[in-house]
PDB file of C-alpha atoms in Angstrom:
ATOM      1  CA  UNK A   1    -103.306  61.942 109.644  1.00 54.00           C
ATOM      2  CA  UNK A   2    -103.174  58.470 110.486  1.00 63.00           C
ATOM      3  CA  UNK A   3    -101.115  55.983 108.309  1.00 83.00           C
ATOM      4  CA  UNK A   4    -100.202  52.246 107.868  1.00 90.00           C
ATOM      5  CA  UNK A   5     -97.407  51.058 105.751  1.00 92.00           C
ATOM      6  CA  UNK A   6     -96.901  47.860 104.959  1.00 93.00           C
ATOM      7  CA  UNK A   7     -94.593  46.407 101.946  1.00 89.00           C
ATOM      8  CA  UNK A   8     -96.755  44.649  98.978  1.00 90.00           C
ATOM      9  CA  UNK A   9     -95.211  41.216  98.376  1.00 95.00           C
ATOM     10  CA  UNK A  10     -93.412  38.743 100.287  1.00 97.00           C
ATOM     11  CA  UNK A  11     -92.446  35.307  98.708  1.00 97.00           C
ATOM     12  CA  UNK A  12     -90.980  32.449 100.869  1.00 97.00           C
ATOM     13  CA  UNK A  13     -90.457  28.760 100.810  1.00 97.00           C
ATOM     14  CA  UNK A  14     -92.554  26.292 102.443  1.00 97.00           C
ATOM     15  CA  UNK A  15     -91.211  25.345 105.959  1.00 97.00           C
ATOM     16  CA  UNK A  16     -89.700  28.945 106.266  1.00 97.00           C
ATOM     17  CA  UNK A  17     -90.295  31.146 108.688  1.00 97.00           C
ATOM     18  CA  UNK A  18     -92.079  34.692 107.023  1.00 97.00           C
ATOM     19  CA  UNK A  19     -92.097  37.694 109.005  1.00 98.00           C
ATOM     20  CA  UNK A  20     -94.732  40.876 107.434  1.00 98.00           C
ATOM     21  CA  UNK A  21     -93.248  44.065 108.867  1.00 97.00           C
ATOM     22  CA  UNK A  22     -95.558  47.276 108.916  1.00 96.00           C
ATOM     23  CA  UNK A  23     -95.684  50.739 109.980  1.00 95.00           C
ATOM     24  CA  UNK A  24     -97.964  52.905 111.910  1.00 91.00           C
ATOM     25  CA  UNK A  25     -97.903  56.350 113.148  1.00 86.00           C
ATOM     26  CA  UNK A  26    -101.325  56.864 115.976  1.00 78.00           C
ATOM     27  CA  UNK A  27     -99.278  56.136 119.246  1.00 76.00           C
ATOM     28  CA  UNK A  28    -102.233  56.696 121.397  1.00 78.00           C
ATOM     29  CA  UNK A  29    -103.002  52.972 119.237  1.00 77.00           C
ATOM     30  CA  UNK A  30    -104.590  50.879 122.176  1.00 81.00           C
ATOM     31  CA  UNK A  31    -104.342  47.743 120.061  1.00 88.00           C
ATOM     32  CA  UNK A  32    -102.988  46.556 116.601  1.00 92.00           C
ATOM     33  CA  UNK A  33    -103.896  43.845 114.864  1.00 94.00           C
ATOM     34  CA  UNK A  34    -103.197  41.322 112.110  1.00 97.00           C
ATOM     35  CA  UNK A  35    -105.716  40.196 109.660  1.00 97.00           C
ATOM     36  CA  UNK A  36    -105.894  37.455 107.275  1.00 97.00           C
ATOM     37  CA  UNK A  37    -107.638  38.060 103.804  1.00 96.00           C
ATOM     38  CA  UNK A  38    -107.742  34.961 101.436  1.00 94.00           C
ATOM     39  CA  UNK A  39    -108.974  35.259  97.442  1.00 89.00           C
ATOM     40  CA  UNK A  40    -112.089  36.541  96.795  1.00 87.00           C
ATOM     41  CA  UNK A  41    -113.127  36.779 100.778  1.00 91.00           C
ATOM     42  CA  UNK A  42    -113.501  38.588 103.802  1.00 92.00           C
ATOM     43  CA  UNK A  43    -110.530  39.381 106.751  1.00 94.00           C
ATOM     44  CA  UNK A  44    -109.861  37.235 109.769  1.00 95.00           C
ATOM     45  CA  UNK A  45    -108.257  38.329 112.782  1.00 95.00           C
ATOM     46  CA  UNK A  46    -105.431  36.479 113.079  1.00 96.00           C
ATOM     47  CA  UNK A  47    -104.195  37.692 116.392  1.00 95.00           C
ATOM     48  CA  UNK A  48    -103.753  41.219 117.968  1.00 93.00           C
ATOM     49  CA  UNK A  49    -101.621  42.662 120.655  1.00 93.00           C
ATOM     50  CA  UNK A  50    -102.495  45.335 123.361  1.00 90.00           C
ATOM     51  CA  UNK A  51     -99.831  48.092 123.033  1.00 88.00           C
ATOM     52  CA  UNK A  52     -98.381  47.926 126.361  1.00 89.00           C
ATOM     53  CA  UNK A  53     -96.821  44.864 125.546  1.00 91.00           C
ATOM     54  CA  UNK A  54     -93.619  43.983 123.704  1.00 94.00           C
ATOM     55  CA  UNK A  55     -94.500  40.472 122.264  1.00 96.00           C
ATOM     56  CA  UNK A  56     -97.331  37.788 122.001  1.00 96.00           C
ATOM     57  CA  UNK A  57     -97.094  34.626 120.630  1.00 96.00           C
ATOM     58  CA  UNK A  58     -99.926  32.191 119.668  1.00 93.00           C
ATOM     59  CA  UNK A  59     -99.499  28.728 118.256  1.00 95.00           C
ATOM     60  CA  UNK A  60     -96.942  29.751 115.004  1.00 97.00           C
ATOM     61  CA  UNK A  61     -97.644  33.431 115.048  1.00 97.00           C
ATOM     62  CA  UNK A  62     -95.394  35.447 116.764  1.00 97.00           C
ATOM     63  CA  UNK A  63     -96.165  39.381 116.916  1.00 97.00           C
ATOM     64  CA  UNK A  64     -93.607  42.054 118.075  1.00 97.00           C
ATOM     65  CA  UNK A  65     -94.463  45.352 119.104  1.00 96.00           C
ATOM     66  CA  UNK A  66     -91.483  48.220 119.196  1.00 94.00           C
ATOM     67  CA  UNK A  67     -93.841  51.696 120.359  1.00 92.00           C
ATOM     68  CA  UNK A  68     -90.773  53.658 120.249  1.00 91.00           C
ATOM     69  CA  UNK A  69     -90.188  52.963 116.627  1.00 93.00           C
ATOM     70  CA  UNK A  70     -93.662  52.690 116.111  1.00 92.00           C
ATOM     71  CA  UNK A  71     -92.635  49.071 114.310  1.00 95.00           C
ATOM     72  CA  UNK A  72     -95.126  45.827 114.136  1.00 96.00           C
ATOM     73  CA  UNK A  73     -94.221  42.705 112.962  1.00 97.00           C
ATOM     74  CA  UNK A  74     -95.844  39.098 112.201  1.00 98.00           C
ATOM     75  CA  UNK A  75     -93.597  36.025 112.448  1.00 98.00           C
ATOM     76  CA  UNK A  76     -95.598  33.267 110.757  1.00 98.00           C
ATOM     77  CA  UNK A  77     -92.981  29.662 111.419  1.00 98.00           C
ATOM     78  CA  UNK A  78     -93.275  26.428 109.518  1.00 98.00           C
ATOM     79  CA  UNK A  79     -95.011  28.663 106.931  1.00 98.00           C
ATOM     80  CA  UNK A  80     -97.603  26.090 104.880  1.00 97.00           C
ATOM     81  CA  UNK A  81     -99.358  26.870 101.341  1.00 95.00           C
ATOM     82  CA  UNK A  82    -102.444  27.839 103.552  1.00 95.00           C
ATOM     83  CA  UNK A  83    -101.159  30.694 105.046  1.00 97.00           C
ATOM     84  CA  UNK A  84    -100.589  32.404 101.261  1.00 97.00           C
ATOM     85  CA  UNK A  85    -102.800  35.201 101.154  1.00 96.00           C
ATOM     86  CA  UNK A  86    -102.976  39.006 101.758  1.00 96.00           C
ATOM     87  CA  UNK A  87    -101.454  40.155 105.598  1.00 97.00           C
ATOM     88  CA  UNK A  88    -103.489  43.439 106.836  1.00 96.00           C
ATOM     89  CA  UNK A  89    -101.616  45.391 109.486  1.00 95.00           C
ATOM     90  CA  UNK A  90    -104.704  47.915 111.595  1.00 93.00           C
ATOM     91  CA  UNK A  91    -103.896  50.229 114.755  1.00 90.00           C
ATOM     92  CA  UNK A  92    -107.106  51.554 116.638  1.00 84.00           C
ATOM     93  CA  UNK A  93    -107.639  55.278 115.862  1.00 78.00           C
ATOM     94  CA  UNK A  94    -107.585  55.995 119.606  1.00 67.00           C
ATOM     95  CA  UNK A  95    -110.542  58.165 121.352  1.00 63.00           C
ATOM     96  CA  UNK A  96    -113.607  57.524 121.484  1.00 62.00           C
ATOM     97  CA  UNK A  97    -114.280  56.135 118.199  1.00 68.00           C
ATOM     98  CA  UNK A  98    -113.607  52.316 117.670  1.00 75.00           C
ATOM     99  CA  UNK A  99    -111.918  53.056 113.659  1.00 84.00           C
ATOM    100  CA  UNK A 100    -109.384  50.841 112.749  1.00 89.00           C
ATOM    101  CA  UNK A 101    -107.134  52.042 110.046  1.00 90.00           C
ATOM    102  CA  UNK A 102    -105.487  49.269 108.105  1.00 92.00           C
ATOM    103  CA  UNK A 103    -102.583  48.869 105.715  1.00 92.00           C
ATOM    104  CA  UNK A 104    -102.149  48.242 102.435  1.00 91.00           C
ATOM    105  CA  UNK A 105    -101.748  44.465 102.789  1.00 94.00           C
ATOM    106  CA  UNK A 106     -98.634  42.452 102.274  1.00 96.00           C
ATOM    107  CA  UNK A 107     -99.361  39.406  99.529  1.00 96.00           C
ATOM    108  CA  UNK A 108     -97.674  36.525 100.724  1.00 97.00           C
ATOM    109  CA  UNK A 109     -96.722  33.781  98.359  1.00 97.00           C
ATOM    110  CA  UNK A 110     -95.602  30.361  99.517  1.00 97.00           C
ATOM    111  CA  UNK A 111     -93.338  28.259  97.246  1.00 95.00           C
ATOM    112  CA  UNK A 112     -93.662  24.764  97.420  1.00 91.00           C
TER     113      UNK A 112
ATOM    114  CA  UNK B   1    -123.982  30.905 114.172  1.00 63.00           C
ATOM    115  CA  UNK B   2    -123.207  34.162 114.805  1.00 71.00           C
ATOM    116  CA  UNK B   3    -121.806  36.528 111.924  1.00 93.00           C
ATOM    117  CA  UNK B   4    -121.965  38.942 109.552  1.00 96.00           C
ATOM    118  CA  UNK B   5    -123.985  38.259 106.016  1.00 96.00           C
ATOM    119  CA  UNK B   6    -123.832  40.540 103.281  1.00 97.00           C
ATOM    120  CA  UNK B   7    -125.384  40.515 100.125  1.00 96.00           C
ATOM    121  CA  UNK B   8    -125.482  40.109  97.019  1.00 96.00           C
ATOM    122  CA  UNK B   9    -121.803  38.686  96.850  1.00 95.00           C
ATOM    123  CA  UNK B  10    -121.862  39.831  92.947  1.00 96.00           C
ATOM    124  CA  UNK B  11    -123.191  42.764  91.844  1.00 94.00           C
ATOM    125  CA  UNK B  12    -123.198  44.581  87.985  1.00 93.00           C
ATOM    126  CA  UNK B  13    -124.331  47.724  87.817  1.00 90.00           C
ATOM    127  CA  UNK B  14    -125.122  50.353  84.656  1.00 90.00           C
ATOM    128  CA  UNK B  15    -123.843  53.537  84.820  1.00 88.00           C
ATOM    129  CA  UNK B  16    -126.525  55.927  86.333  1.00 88.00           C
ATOM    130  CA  UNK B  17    -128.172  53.447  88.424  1.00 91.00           C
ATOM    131  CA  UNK B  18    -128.130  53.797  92.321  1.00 94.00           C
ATOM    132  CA  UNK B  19    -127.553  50.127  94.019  1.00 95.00           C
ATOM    133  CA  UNK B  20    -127.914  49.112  97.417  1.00 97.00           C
ATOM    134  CA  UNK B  21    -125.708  46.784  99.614  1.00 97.00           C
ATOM    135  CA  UNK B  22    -127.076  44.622 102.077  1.00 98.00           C
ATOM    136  CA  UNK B  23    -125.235  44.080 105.809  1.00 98.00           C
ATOM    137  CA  UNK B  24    -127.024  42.564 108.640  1.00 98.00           C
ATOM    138  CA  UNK B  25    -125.091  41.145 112.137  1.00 97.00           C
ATOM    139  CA  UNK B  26    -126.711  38.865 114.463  1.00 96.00           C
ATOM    140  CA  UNK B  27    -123.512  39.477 117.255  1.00 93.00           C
ATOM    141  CA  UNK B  28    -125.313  42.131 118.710  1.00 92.00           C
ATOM    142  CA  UNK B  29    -122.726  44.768 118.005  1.00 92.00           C
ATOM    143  CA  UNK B  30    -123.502  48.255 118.619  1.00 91.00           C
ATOM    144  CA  UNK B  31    -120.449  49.519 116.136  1.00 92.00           C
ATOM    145  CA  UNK B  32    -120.471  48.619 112.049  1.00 96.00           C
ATOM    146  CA  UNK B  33    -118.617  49.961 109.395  1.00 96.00           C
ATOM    147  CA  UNK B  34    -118.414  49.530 105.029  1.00 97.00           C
ATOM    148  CA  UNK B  35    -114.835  49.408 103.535  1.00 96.00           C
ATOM    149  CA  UNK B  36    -114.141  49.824  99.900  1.00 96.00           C
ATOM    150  CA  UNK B  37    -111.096  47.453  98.768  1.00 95.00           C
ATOM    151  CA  UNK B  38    -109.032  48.515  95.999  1.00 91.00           C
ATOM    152  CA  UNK B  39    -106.286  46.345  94.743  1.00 81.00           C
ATOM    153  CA  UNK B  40    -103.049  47.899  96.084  1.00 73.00           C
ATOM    154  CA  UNK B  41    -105.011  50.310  98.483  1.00 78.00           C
ATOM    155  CA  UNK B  42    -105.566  48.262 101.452  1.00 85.00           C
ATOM    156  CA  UNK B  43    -108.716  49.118 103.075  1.00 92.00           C
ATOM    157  CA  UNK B  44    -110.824  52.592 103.171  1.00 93.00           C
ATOM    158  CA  UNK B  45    -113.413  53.564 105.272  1.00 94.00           C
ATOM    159  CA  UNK B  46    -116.756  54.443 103.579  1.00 97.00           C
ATOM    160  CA  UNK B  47    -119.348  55.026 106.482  1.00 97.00           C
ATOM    161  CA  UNK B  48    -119.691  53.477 110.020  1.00 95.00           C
ATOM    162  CA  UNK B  49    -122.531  53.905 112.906  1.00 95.00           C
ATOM    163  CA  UNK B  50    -121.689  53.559 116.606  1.00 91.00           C
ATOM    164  CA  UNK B  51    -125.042  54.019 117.544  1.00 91.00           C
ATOM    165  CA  UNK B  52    -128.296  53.046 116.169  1.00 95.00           C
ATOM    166  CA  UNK B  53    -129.893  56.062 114.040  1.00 96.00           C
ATOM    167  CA  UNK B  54    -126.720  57.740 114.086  1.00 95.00           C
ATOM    168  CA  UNK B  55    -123.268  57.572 111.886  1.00 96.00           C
ATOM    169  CA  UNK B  56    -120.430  59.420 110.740  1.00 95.00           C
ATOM    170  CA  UNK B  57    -118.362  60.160 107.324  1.00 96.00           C
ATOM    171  CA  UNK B  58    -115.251  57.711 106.957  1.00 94.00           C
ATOM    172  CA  UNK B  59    -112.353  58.974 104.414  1.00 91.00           C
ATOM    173  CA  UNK B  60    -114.265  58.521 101.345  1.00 95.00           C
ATOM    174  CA  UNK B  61    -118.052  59.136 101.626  1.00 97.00           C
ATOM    175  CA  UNK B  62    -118.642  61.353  98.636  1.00 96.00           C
ATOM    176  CA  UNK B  63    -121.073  59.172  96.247  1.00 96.00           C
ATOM    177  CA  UNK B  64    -122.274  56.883  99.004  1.00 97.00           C
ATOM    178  CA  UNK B  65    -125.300  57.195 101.790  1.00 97.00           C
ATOM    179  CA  UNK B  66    -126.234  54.850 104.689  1.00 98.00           C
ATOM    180  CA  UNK B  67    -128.389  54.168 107.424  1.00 98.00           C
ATOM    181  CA  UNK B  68    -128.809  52.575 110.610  1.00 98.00           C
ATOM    182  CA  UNK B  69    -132.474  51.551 111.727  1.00 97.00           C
ATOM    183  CA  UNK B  70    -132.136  48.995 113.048  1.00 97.00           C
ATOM    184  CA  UNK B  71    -128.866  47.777 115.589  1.00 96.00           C
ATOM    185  CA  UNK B  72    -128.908  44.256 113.218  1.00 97.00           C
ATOM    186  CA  UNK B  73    -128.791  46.301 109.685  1.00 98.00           C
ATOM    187  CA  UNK B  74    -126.410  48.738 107.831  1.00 98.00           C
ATOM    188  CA  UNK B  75    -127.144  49.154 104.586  1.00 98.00           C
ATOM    189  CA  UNK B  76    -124.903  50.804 101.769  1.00 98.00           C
ATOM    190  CA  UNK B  77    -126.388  53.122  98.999  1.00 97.00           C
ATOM    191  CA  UNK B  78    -123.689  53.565  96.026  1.00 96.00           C
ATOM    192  CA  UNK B  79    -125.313  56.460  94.048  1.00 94.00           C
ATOM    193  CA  UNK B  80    -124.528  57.338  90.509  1.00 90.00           C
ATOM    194  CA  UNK B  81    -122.368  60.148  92.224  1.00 89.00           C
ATOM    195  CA  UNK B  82    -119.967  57.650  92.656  1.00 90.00           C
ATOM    196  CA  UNK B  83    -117.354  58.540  90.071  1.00 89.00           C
ATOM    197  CA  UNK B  84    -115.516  55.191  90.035  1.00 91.00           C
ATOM    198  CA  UNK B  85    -117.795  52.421  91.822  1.00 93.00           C
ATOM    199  CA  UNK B  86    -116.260  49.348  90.708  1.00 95.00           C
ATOM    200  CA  UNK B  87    -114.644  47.978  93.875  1.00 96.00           C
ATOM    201  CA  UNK B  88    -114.930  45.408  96.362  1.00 96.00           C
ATOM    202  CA  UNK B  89    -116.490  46.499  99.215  1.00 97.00           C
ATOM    203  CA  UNK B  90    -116.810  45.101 103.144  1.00 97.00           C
ATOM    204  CA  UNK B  91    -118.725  45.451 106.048  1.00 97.00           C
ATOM    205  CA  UNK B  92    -117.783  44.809 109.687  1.00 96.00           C
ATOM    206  CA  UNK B  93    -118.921  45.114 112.844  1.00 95.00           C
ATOM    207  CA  UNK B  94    -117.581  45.840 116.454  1.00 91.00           C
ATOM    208  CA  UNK B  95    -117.914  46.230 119.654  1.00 85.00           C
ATOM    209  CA  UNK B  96    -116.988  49.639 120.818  1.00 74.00           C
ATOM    210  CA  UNK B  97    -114.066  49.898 123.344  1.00 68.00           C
ATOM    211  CA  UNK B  98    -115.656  51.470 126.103  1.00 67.00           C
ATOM    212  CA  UNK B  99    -117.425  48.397 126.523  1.00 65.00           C
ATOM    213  CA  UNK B 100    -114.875  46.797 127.132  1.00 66.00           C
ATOM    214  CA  UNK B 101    -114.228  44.925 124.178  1.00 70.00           C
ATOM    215  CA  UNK B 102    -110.563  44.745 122.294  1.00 77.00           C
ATOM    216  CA  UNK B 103    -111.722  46.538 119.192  1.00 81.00           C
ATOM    217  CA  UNK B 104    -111.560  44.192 116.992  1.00 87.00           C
ATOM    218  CA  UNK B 105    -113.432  43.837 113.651  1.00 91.00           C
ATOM    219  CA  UNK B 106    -115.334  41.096 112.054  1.00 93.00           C
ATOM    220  CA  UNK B 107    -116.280  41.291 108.600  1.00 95.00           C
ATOM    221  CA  UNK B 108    -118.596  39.695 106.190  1.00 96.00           C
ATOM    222  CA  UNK B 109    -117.680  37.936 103.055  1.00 95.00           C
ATOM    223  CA  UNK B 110    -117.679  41.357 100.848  1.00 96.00           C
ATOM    224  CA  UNK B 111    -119.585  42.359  97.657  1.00 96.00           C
ATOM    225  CA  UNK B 112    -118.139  42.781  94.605  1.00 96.00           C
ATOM    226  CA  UNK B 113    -119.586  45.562  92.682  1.00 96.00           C
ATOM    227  CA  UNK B 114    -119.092  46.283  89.086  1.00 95.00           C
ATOM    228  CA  UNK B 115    -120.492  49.566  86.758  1.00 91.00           C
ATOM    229  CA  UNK B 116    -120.745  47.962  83.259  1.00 86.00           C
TER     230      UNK B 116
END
């Protein structure tokens, strides 16, 4: 079936750039998406990217799309306290259906 | 505004004893959908409806029932079948694809649930 990997924990300094890699396996994915979750709250879409494209950039995210190694990745730059909190990775089942299967989340932690 | 509102944010719970979650959307989405959250387990699906009066088994149904009504309302049902209820659990809604939407989800705050 369907599956979205994502590593658990990323830790960076403030002003660094972070980048949240993931995983997915549908290829028939029409879109993928990122999602914010902060403590204790529901997820935000951060952004999202249609799969027939290679990159999208909005403001200081920065997503890249590789189909062929079936690869997604979030560049957040100038990374602030605010943006620590848990990174969801979710392709689009495909079909009919609008499912979204997500990730396990990446935790990122910004040092001061 | 328009959004997603569930309730109660905090629930306890005795073992044996069925609760119900509330969801309602005022974004006039035809698609909605209950996650559970488990720490370290991203996201699973529950239950979700594309259609009024009609919805489908997500990955882990077993112990849970729905229903859809109404377009605005998707209520969640954790029965004492439930082997292991504690969890966080989310609703979202969406508009379906076909519509022309990008498939995006929004969700609602969550509800904490916990079986004393």
């Amino acid at each position: 079936g369907e599956d979205v990997e994502q590593s658990l924990f990323l830790s960076v300094r403030e002003g660094d750039s972070s980048v949240i890699n993931c995983t997915y396996t549908d290829s028939s994915s029409t879109y993928l998406y990122w999602y914010k979750q902060e403590p204790g709250a529901g997820l935000q879409l951060l952004t999202y990217i249609f799969s027939n494209m290679d990159m999208k950039q909005d403001q200081r995210l920065t997503v890249l799309l590789n189909k062929k190694d079936k690869h997604l990745s979030l560049r957040i730059a100038d990374t602030q306290t605010g943006d620590s909190a848990i990174y969801f990775c979710a392709e689009n089942e495909g079909g009919a259906t609008n499912k979204l299967i997500f990730g396990t989340g990446t935790l990122l932690a910004v040092q001061p | 505004d328009g959004g997603i509102t569930q309730s109660p944010k905090y629930l306890f719970r005795k073992e044996g004893q069925n609760v119900t979650l509330s969801c309602e959307q005022n974004l006039n989405h035809d698609a909605m959908y209950w996650y559970r959250q488990d720490p370290g387990q991203g996201l699973r699906l529950i239950y979700y409806s594309q259609i009024v009066n009609d919805f489908q088994k997500g990955d882990i149904a077993e112990g849970y029932s729905v229903s859809r009504e109404k377009k605005e309302s998707f209520p969640l049902t954790v029965t004492s079948a439930q082997k292991n209820p504690t969890a966080f659990y989310l609703c979202a809604s969406s508009q379906v694809l076909h519509l022309g939407g990008t498939g995006e989800l929004f969700f609602g705050e969550g509800s904490r649930l916990t079986v004393l």
